[in-house]
Each structure stands twice: as C-alpha cells, then as structure tokens.
C-alpha cells in the first residue's frame, strides 16, 4: 500500500512539473508570436503594384499644391503668373497658417545655422538679407492684384513701395535681430532701385529693422542685369573687401544662386511671383 501511495505521488509530481513547463513555454512564446504577428502586419504583399492616378482623378487643390512645390523647387523656371485655377489655392496658402508655419521653419533653421557658426573677432562675418518677401511683406499689394495672377507691373508696384507701408515678416525680424546680437554684419541686398532708398529706409525702420551695416539697391548701371547677375556681383564685391558671407536669406532663387554664394542659403516661400 505504501509503495502504491508513493507511486501515485510521483505521478502527480510529474504531471505538475509538466504543467509548469507548458505554462513557462507558452508565457515565453506568446510575446514573441505577438511581435512576429505585428511585424507581419507591416509587410506589404508581393508583388507590390501601385497605380498612379490619372490626371482626371487629381483634385484641383492637389494639382495646385504640386504646382507650388515645383515653383518653390525652381522646377518651373521661368514662370510669369500663377495659373488661374490656382489663385484660390495660393490665396488660402499665403493668408493661412501654412505660409506662416513655412516661414517659421525657415527662420528656425537659419537661426540654428547662425548660432552654430563661429563669428570671428574681425567683424568680417556677414549675413545677407533680401528685402521684399524676406524682411518686408508685400502681401497687401498682391491681395489687390490677384495673388500673382496679374502680370507684374513695375509702375503699380512702385506706387505701393512709395507708400512705405509694407509690414515686417515677424520671423524674419526675429532672425535679423538675433544674427546682429550674435555679432554678424547685416547687409541688405535688394532689387529695389536706388531712387527708393529713402522710403525703403523709412519703411524698414518703422517695422523694427535698425542698425544694418549696408543697404545695397540697384543703381542705374544695374538696371538691365538679371537679379542673379546683379546680386552675385554685389556679393563678389563683399568678398573682395574681405567679408565672409555666412548666411543669405531670400525668397527668390535669384537671391541665392550665381557666384560668391554664402556658406548656407535659406529660401523663404513665395508662390506669388518669380524673378530671374
């Protein structure tokens, strides 16, 4: 009888041990199986076939977003006016949060570059700023002229400039003040004519821009030059005087390209017009 009881106890012990082993194995493998299942959920079936939509299936706002991307990337150059079907899109962009957010991102990256740069003690490190759509906004003017739908009219635009009412772009004003505090020289290089120097100075100061080191405007001899050539020549002149161009901010590729370019350039968004 005693041997039978011992035998029964031994069998129960083996069964209990087996249950424990099974539980441990299941506990270990369940998370692994779950992880494997999660990984499989992200795997794409093969063969992978993606059908691009036809032109008829692309909504107007999507096409216009693609047009703006191409314009900002300089893939449409040269272009003269905003497509008629995209005027509403451009209006919503420049008057809404997207434009403001894009401006903020550019200014933030420029600020990071400025703070990371080593400013020398010789006063020769320079940040170049364009004026229109870079420091000052002409959005009130373009709101009256189709947000870029109308072909550019120099005489009409000059009338607007001569009012001296262009508001500051807030993120650019903040960047401008920061680079000055960091010890950079600030050179303002604009396509405005020399005849508008007085009103430009007045407008800039009224909007909070002070103490720049140079304000360079188009002289009569520069009138027939493209903006790319004109601004390249002025930057070359800066380098000839021993200046180091560490940063350059502008809304047009012609503000940034050419020769004697800066260590790093920052393109602000502008889907309303293109200047070669």
mmCIF file of C-alpha atoms in Angstrom:
data_model
loop_
_atom_site.group_PDB
_atom_site.id
_atom_site.type_symbol
_atom_site.label_atom_id
_atom_site.label_comp_id
_atom_site.label_asym_id
_atom_site.label_seq_id
_atom_site.Cartn_x
_atom_site.Cartn_y
_atom_site.Cartn_z
ATOM 1 C CA UNK A 1 0.000 0.000 0.000
ATOM 2 C CA UNK A 2 2.800 2.400 0.936
ATOM 3 C CA UNK A 3 4.565 1.765 -2.421
ATOM 4 C CA UNK A 4 1.318 2.427 -4.280
ATOM 5 C CA UNK A 5 0.889 5.749 -2.466
ATOM 6 C CA UNK A 6 4.495 6.697 -3.257
ATOM 7 C CA UNK A 7 3.938 5.759 -6.877
ATOM 8 C CA UNK A 8 0.791 7.888 -7.078
ATOM 9 C CA UNK A 9 2.551 10.874 -5.549
ATOM 10 C CA UNK A 10 5.378 10.544 -8.028
ATOM 11 C CA UNK A 11 2.925 10.553 -10.945
ATOM 12 C CA UNK A 12 1.205 13.664 -9.588
ATOM 13 C CA UNK A 13 4.609 15.332 -9.207
ATOM 14 C CA UNK A 14 5.487 14.570 -12.838
ATOM 15 C CA UNK A 15 2.125 15.911 -14.037
ATOM 16 C CA UNK A 16 2.583 19.116 -12.015
ATOM 17 C CA UNK A 17 6.088 19.590 -13.411
ATOM 18 C CA UNK A 18 4.790 19.078 -16.934
ATOM 19 C CA UNK A 19 2.088 21.732 -16.395
ATOM 20 C CA UNK A 20 4.686 24.204 -15.117
ATOM 21 C CA UNK A 21 6.910 23.591 -18.154
ATOM 22 C CA UNK A 22 3.991 24.090 -20.542
ATOM 23 C CA UNK A 23 2.984 27.345 -18.835
ATOM 24 C CA UNK A 24 6.557 28.685 -18.983
ATOM 25 C CA UNK A 25 6.933 27.782 -22.660
ATOM 26 C CA UNK A 26 3.630 29.446 -23.539
ATOM 27 C CA UNK A 27 4.491 32.558 -21.499
ATOM 28 C CA UNK A 28 7.824 32.906 -23.285
ATOM 29 C CA UNK A 29 6.476 32.339 -26.780
ATOM 30 C CA UNK A 30 3.296 34.420 -26.647
ATOM 31 C CA UNK A 31 5.117 37.832 -26.721
ATOM 32 C CA UNK A 32 7.428 36.555 -29.462
ATOM 33 C CA UNK A 33 4.482 35.338 -31.502
ATOM 34 C CA UNK A 34 2.669 38.636 -30.971
ATOM 35 C CA UNK A 35 5.732 40.604 -32.074
ATOM 36 C CA UNK A 36 6.057 38.429 -35.156
ATOM 37 C CA UNK A 37 2.391 38.992 -35.969
ATOM 38 C CA UNK A 38 2.813 42.757 -35.569
ATOM 39 C CA UNK A 39 5.831 42.701 -37.874
ATOM 40 C CA UNK A 40 3.936 40.706 -40.498
ATOM 41 C CA UNK A 41 1.118 43.255 -40.354
ATOM 42 C CA UNK A 42 3.502 45.917 -41.704
ATOM 43 C CA UNK A 43 4.873 43.751 -44.502
ATOM 44 C CA UNK A 44 3.459 44.566 -47.922
ATOM 45 C CA UNK A 45 2.151 41.791 -50.098
ATOM 46 C CA UNK A 46 4.238 40.900 -53.119
ATOM 47 C CA UNK A 47 4.205 41.612 -55.957
ATOM 48 C CA UNK A 48 3.624 45.255 -54.992
ATOM 49 C CA UNK A 49 1.699 47.205 -57.636
ATOM 50 C CA UNK A 50 0.980 50.927 -57.230
ATOM 51 C CA UNK A 51 -1.229 52.568 -59.797
ATOM 52 C CA UNK A 52 -0.687 56.292 -60.159
ATOM 53 C CA UNK A 53 -3.909 58.288 -60.563
ATOM 54 C CA UNK A 54 -4.758 59.741 -63.925
ATOM 55 C CA UNK A 55 -4.896 63.496 -64.428
ATOM 56 C CA UNK A 56 -8.670 63.419 -64.287
ATOM 57 C CA UNK A 57 -8.554 61.929 -60.809
ATOM 58 C CA UNK A 58 -6.309 64.623 -59.285
ATOM 59 C CA UNK A 59 -8.343 67.288 -57.433
ATOM 60 C CA UNK A 60 -7.538 70.902 -58.304
ATOM 61 C CA UNK A 61 -6.162 71.680 -54.845
ATOM 62 C CA UNK A 62 -3.775 68.719 -55.079
ATOM 63 C CA UNK A 63 -2.569 69.774 -58.522
ATOM 64 C CA UNK A 64 -2.034 73.320 -57.263
ATOM 65 C CA UNK A 65 -0.068 72.043 -54.278
ATOM 66 C CA UNK A 66 2.142 70.168 -56.754
ATOM 67 C CA UNK A 67 2.482 73.335 -58.826
ATOM 68 C CA UNK A 68 3.580 75.309 -55.745
ATOM 69 C CA UNK A 69 6.131 72.639 -54.829
ATOM 70 C CA UNK A 70 7.553 72.767 -58.346
ATOM 71 C CA UNK A 71 7.677 76.569 -58.211
ATOM 72 C CA UNK A 72 9.473 76.599 -54.856
ATOM 73 C CA UNK A 73 11.935 73.970 -56.097
ATOM 74 C CA UNK A 74 12.690 76.122 -59.166
ATOM 75 C CA UNK A 75 11.415 73.396 -61.477
ATOM 76 C CA UNK A 76 9.026 75.733 -63.341
ATOM 77 C CA UNK A 77 11.533 78.483 -64.102
ATOM 78 C CA UNK A 78 10.807 80.801 -65.677
ATOM 79 C CA UNK A 79 7.122 81.381 -64.939
ATOM 80 C CA UNK A 80 5.237 84.659 -65.248
ATOM 81 C CA UNK A 81 2.000 84.282 -63.302
ATOM 82 C CA UNK A 82 0.063 81.974 -61.023
ATOM 83 C CA UNK A 83 -2.224 79.633 -63.029
ATOM 84 C CA UNK A 84 -5.778 80.905 -62.947
ATOM 85 C CA UNK A 85 -7.103 77.685 -61.444
ATOM 86 C CA UNK A 86 -4.618 78.013 -58.547
ATOM 87 C CA UNK A 87 -5.360 81.581 -57.447
ATOM 88 C CA UNK A 88 -7.723 80.398 -54.707
ATOM 89 C CA UNK A 89 -5.172 77.889 -53.501
ATOM 90 C CA UNK A 90 -2.383 80.489 -53.374
ATOM 91 C CA UNK A 91 -4.658 82.956 -51.581
ATOM 92 C CA UNK A 92 -5.533 80.409 -48.904
ATOM 93 C CA UNK A 93 -1.875 79.438 -48.541
ATOM 94 C CA UNK A 94 -0.386 82.922 -48.107
ATOM 95 C CA UNK A 95 -3.190 84.125 -45.846
ATOM 96 C CA UNK A 96 -3.348 80.976 -43.739
ATOM 97 C CA UNK A 97 -1.325 79.025 -41.215
ATOM 98 C CA UNK A 98 0.672 77.026 -43.787
ATOM 99 C CA UNK A 99 2.615 80.060 -45.050
ATOM 100 C CA UNK A 100 3.222 81.235 -41.503
ATOM 101 C CA UNK A 101 4.446 77.778 -40.498
ATOM 102 C CA UNK A 102 6.767 77.541 -43.520
ATOM 103 C CA UNK A 103 8.272 80.941 -42.710
ATOM 104 C CA UNK A 104 8.822 79.867 -39.119
ATOM 105 C CA UNK A 105 10.601 76.652 -40.125
ATOM 106 C CA UNK A 106 12.984 78.529 -42.448
ATOM 107 C CA UNK A 107 13.756 81.132 -39.772
ATOM 108 C CA UNK A 108 14.340 78.438 -37.166
ATOM 109 C CA UNK A 109 16.822 76.588 -39.384
ATOM 110 C CA UNK A 110 18.602 79.839 -40.240
ATOM 111 C CA UNK A 111 18.825 80.668 -36.559
ATOM 112 C CA UNK A 112 20.362 77.268 -35.790
ATOM 113 C CA UNK A 113 22.957 77.819 -38.507
ATOM 114 C CA UNK A 114 23.791 81.281 -37.185
ATOM 115 C CA UNK A 115 24.182 80.041 -33.614
ATOM 116 C CA UNK A 116 26.410 77.161 -34.718
ATOM 117 C CA UNK A 117 28.715 79.397 -36.762
ATOM 118 C CA UNK A 118 31.864 80.819 -35.219
ATOM 119 C CA UNK A 119 31.796 84.582 -35.542
ATOM 120 C CA UNK A 120 35.297 85.999 -35.822
ATOM 121 C CA UNK A 121 36.630 88.944 -33.875
ATOM 122 C CA UNK A 122 37.482 90.885 -37.027
ATOM 123 C CA UNK A 123 33.888 91.951 -37.825
ATOM 124 C CA UNK A 124 34.008 90.301 -41.247
ATOM 125 C CA UNK A 125 31.236 87.713 -40.880
ATOM 126 C CA UNK A 126 28.139 88.772 -42.817
ATOM 127 C CA UNK A 127 24.516 87.748 -43.129
ATOM 128 C CA UNK A 128 22.849 88.968 -46.340
ATOM 129 C CA UNK A 129 19.117 89.665 -46.401
ATOM 130 C CA UNK A 130 16.858 90.372 -49.350
ATOM 131 C CA UNK A 131 14.081 92.879 -48.534
ATOM 132 C CA UNK A 132 10.819 92.174 -50.358
ATOM 133 C CA UNK A 133 9.074 88.974 -49.166
ATOM 134 C CA UNK A 134 12.115 88.355 -46.950
ATOM 135 C CA UNK A 135 12.145 91.175 -44.398
ATOM 136 C CA UNK A 136 9.084 93.086 -45.593
ATOM 137 C CA UNK A 137 5.853 91.580 -46.902
ATOM 138 C CA UNK A 138 4.075 92.932 -49.971
ATOM 139 C CA UNK A 139 1.053 90.721 -49.372
ATOM 140 C CA UNK A 140 -1.322 93.736 -49.099
ATOM 141 C CA UNK A 141 -0.275 94.745 -52.626
ATOM 142 C CA UNK A 142 -0.687 91.259 -54.065
ATOM 143 C CA UNK A 143 -4.063 90.865 -52.393
ATOM 144 C CA UNK A 144 -5.176 93.719 -54.633
ATOM 145 C CA UNK A 145 -3.561 92.170 -57.720
ATOM 146 C CA UNK A 146 -4.795 88.612 -57.793
ATOM 147 C CA UNK A 147 -2.189 86.986 -55.538
ATOM 148 C CA UNK A 148 0.145 86.658 -58.523
ATOM 149 C CA UNK A 149 -2.471 86.104 -61.231
ATOM 150 C CA UNK A 150 -1.820 89.510 -62.801
ATOM 151 C CA UNK A 151 1.377 90.044 -64.725
ATOM 152 C CA UNK A 152 3.842 92.165 -62.783
ATOM 153 C CA UNK A 153 3.500 95.914 -63.389
ATOM 154 C CA UNK A 154 6.541 97.915 -62.241
ATOM 155 C CA UNK A 155 4.652 101.188 -62.157
ATOM 156 C CA UNK A 156 1.861 99.827 -59.961
ATOM 157 C CA UNK A 157 4.332 98.131 -57.652
ATOM 158 C CA UNK A 158 6.412 101.301 -57.372
ATOM 159 C CA UNK A 159 3.322 103.158 -56.209
ATOM 160 C CA UNK A 160 2.920 100.596 -53.434
ATOM 161 C CA UNK A 161 6.610 100.804 -52.446
ATOM 162 C CA UNK A 162 6.378 104.589 -52.236
ATOM 163 C CA UNK A 163 3.661 104.308 -49.586
ATOM 164 C CA UNK A 164 6.199 102.738 -47.228
ATOM 165 C CA UNK A 165 3.547 100.538 -45.632
ATOM 166 C CA UNK A 166 4.955 97.047 -46.174
ATOM 167 C CA UNK A 167 4.692 95.123 -42.860
ATOM 168 C CA UNK A 168 7.552 93.128 -41.367
ATOM 169 C CA UNK A 169 7.646 89.364 -41.625
ATOM 170 C CA UNK A 170 7.753 88.575 -37.877
ATOM 171 C CA UNK A 171 10.001 85.512 -38.051
ATOM 172 C CA UNK A 172 12.471 87.371 -40.261
ATOM 173 C CA UNK A 173 12.529 90.301 -37.848
ATOM 174 C CA UNK A 174 13.361 87.925 -35.021
ATOM 175 C CA UNK A 175 16.124 86.288 -37.083
ATOM 176 C CA UNK A 176 17.500 89.683 -38.113
ATOM 177 C CA UNK A 177 17.794 90.801 -34.502
ATOM 178 C CA UNK A 178 19.338 87.503 -33.468
ATOM 179 C CA UNK A 179 22.109 87.491 -36.070
ATOM 180 C CA UNK A 180 23.009 91.047 -35.119
ATOM 181 C CA UNK A 181 23.187 90.068 -31.451
ATOM 182 C CA UNK A 182 25.463 87.172 -32.421
ATOM 183 C CA UNK A 183 27.900 89.634 -33.964
ATOM 184 C CA UNK A 184 27.152 89.325 -37.680
ATOM 185 C CA UNK A 185 27.253 92.290 -40.009
ATOM 186 C CA UNK A 186 23.887 92.641 -41.751
ATOM 187 C CA UNK A 187 23.897 93.611 -45.420
ATOM 188 C CA UNK A 188 20.543 94.242 -47.074
ATOM 189 C CA UNK A 189 20.759 93.474 -50.779
ATOM 190 C CA UNK A 190 17.570 94.377 -52.645
ATOM 191 C CA UNK A 191 16.365 94.662 -56.199
ATOM 192 C CA UNK A 192 14.648 97.950 -55.366
ATOM 193 C CA UNK A 193 16.026 100.944 -57.248
ATOM 194 C CA UNK A 194 18.364 103.496 -55.730
ATOM 195 C CA UNK A 195 15.587 106.051 -56.139
ATOM 196 C CA UNK A 196 13.606 104.226 -53.449
ATOM 197 C CA UNK A 197 16.373 104.349 -50.838
ATOM 198 C CA UNK A 198 14.696 106.963 -48.634
ATOM 199 C CA UNK A 199 11.279 105.296 -48.471
ATOM 200 C CA UNK A 200 12.874 101.853 -48.043
ATOM 201 C CA UNK A 201 14.924 103.062 -45.077
ATOM 202 C CA UNK A 202 11.823 104.660 -43.572
ATOM 203 C CA UNK A 203 9.723 101.532 -44.072
ATOM 204 C CA UNK A 204 12.370 99.219 -42.609
ATOM 205 C CA UNK A 205 12.908 101.351 -39.524
ATOM 206 C CA UNK A 206 9.181 101.738 -38.965
ATOM 207 C CA UNK A 207 8.874 97.948 -38.928
ATOM 208 C CA UNK A 208 11.678 97.407 -36.415
ATOM 209 C CA UNK A 209 14.745 96.837 -38.613
ATOM 210 C CA UNK A 210 17.599 99.009 -37.376
ATOM 211 C CA UNK A 211 21.384 99.314 -37.455
ATOM 212 C CA UNK A 212 22.097 97.386 -40.652
ATOM 213 C CA UNK A 213 25.637 97.802 -41.950
ATOM 214 C CA UNK A 214 24.871 98.203 -45.650
ATOM 215 C CA UNK A 215 21.744 98.748 -47.730
ATOM 216 C CA UNK A 216 22.513 97.967 -51.377
ATOM 217 C CA UNK A 217 19.970 98.975 -54.037
ATOM 218 C CA UNK A 218 20.057 98.816 -57.836
ATOM 219 C CA UNK A 219 21.937 101.683 -59.413
ATOM 220 C CA UNK A 220 21.241 102.820 -62.963
ATOM 221 C CA UNK A 221 24.142 100.671 -64.192
ATOM 222 C CA UNK A 222 22.468 97.547 -62.704
ATOM 223 C CA UNK A 223 19.055 98.123 -64.234
ATOM 224 C CA UNK A 224 19.390 95.752 -67.197
ATOM 225 C CA UNK A 225 21.041 92.925 -65.256
ATOM 226 C CA UNK A 226 19.167 89.867 -64.105
ATOM 227 C CA UNK A 227 18.761 89.644 -60.356
ATOM 228 C CA UNK A 228 21.067 86.604 -60.266
ATOM 229 C CA UNK A 229 23.855 88.529 -62.003
ATOM 230 C CA UNK A 230 23.291 91.738 -60.042
ATOM 231 C CA UNK A 231 23.298 90.087 -56.629
ATOM 232 C CA UNK A 232 26.210 87.801 -57.492
ATOM 233 C CA UNK A 233 28.304 90.817 -58.431
ATOM 234 C CA UNK A 234 27.434 92.579 -55.185
ATOM 235 C CA UNK A 235 28.349 89.513 -53.147
ATOM 236 C CA UNK A 236 31.621 89.225 -55.046
ATOM 237 C CA UNK A 237 32.307 92.820 -54.057
ATOM 238 C CA UNK A 238 31.699 91.935 -50.407
ATOM 239 C CA UNK A 239 34.224 89.108 -50.624
ATOM 240 C CA UNK A 240 36.728 91.394 -52.348
ATOM 241 C CA UNK A 241 36.506 93.637 -49.272
ATOM 242 C CA UNK A 242 37.367 90.687 -47.030
ATOM 243 C CA UNK A 243 33.883 89.770 -45.820
ATOM 244 C CA UNK A 244 32.790 86.171 -45.233
ATOM 245 C CA UNK A 245 29.175 85.516 -46.228
ATOM 246 C CA UNK A 246 27.972 83.012 -43.648
ATOM 247 C CA UNK A 247 24.226 83.221 -44.327
ATOM 248 C CA UNK A 248 21.897 84.518 -47.018
ATOM 249 C CA UNK A 249 18.107 84.783 -46.782
ATOM 250 C CA UNK A 250 15.856 85.427 -49.764
ATOM 251 C CA UNK A 251 12.505 84.455 -51.258
ATOM 252 C CA UNK A 252 13.807 84.031 -54.830
ATOM 253 C CA UNK A 253 16.380 81.580 -56.127
ATOM 254 C CA UNK A 254 17.949 84.566 -57.865
ATOM 255 C CA UNK A 255 18.682 85.958 -54.377
ATOM 256 C CA UNK A 256 20.730 82.878 -53.563
ATOM 257 C CA UNK A 257 22.248 81.366 -56.709
ATOM 258 C CA UNK A 258 25.026 82.543 -59.007
ATOM 259 C CA UNK A 259 28.528 83.033 -57.651
ATOM 260 C CA UNK A 260 30.073 84.190 -54.377
ATOM 261 C CA UNK A 261 27.296 82.317 -52.622
ATOM 262 C CA UNK A 262 27.052 82.096 -48.851
ATOM 263 C CA UNK A 263 28.167 79.207 -46.663
ATOM 264 C CA UNK A 264 24.472 78.385 -46.415
ATOM 265 C CA UNK A 265 21.406 79.951 -48.021
ATOM 266 C CA UNK A 266 17.790 79.968 -46.856
ATOM 267 C CA UNK A 267 14.887 80.130 -49.312
ATOM 268 C CA UNK A 268 11.697 81.660 -47.948
ATOM 269 C CA UNK A 269 8.439 80.556 -49.592
ATOM 270 C CA UNK A 270 6.872 82.743 -52.276
ATOM 271 C CA UNK A 271 4.376 81.273 -54.754
ATOM 272 C CA UNK A 272 3.174 84.691 -55.990
ATOM 273 C CA UNK A 273 5.958 85.671 -58.385
ATOM 274 C CA UNK A 274 9.264 84.638 -59.932
ATOM 275 C CA UNK A 275 12.263 86.895 -60.588
ATOM 276 C CA UNK A 276 15.140 85.553 -62.741
#
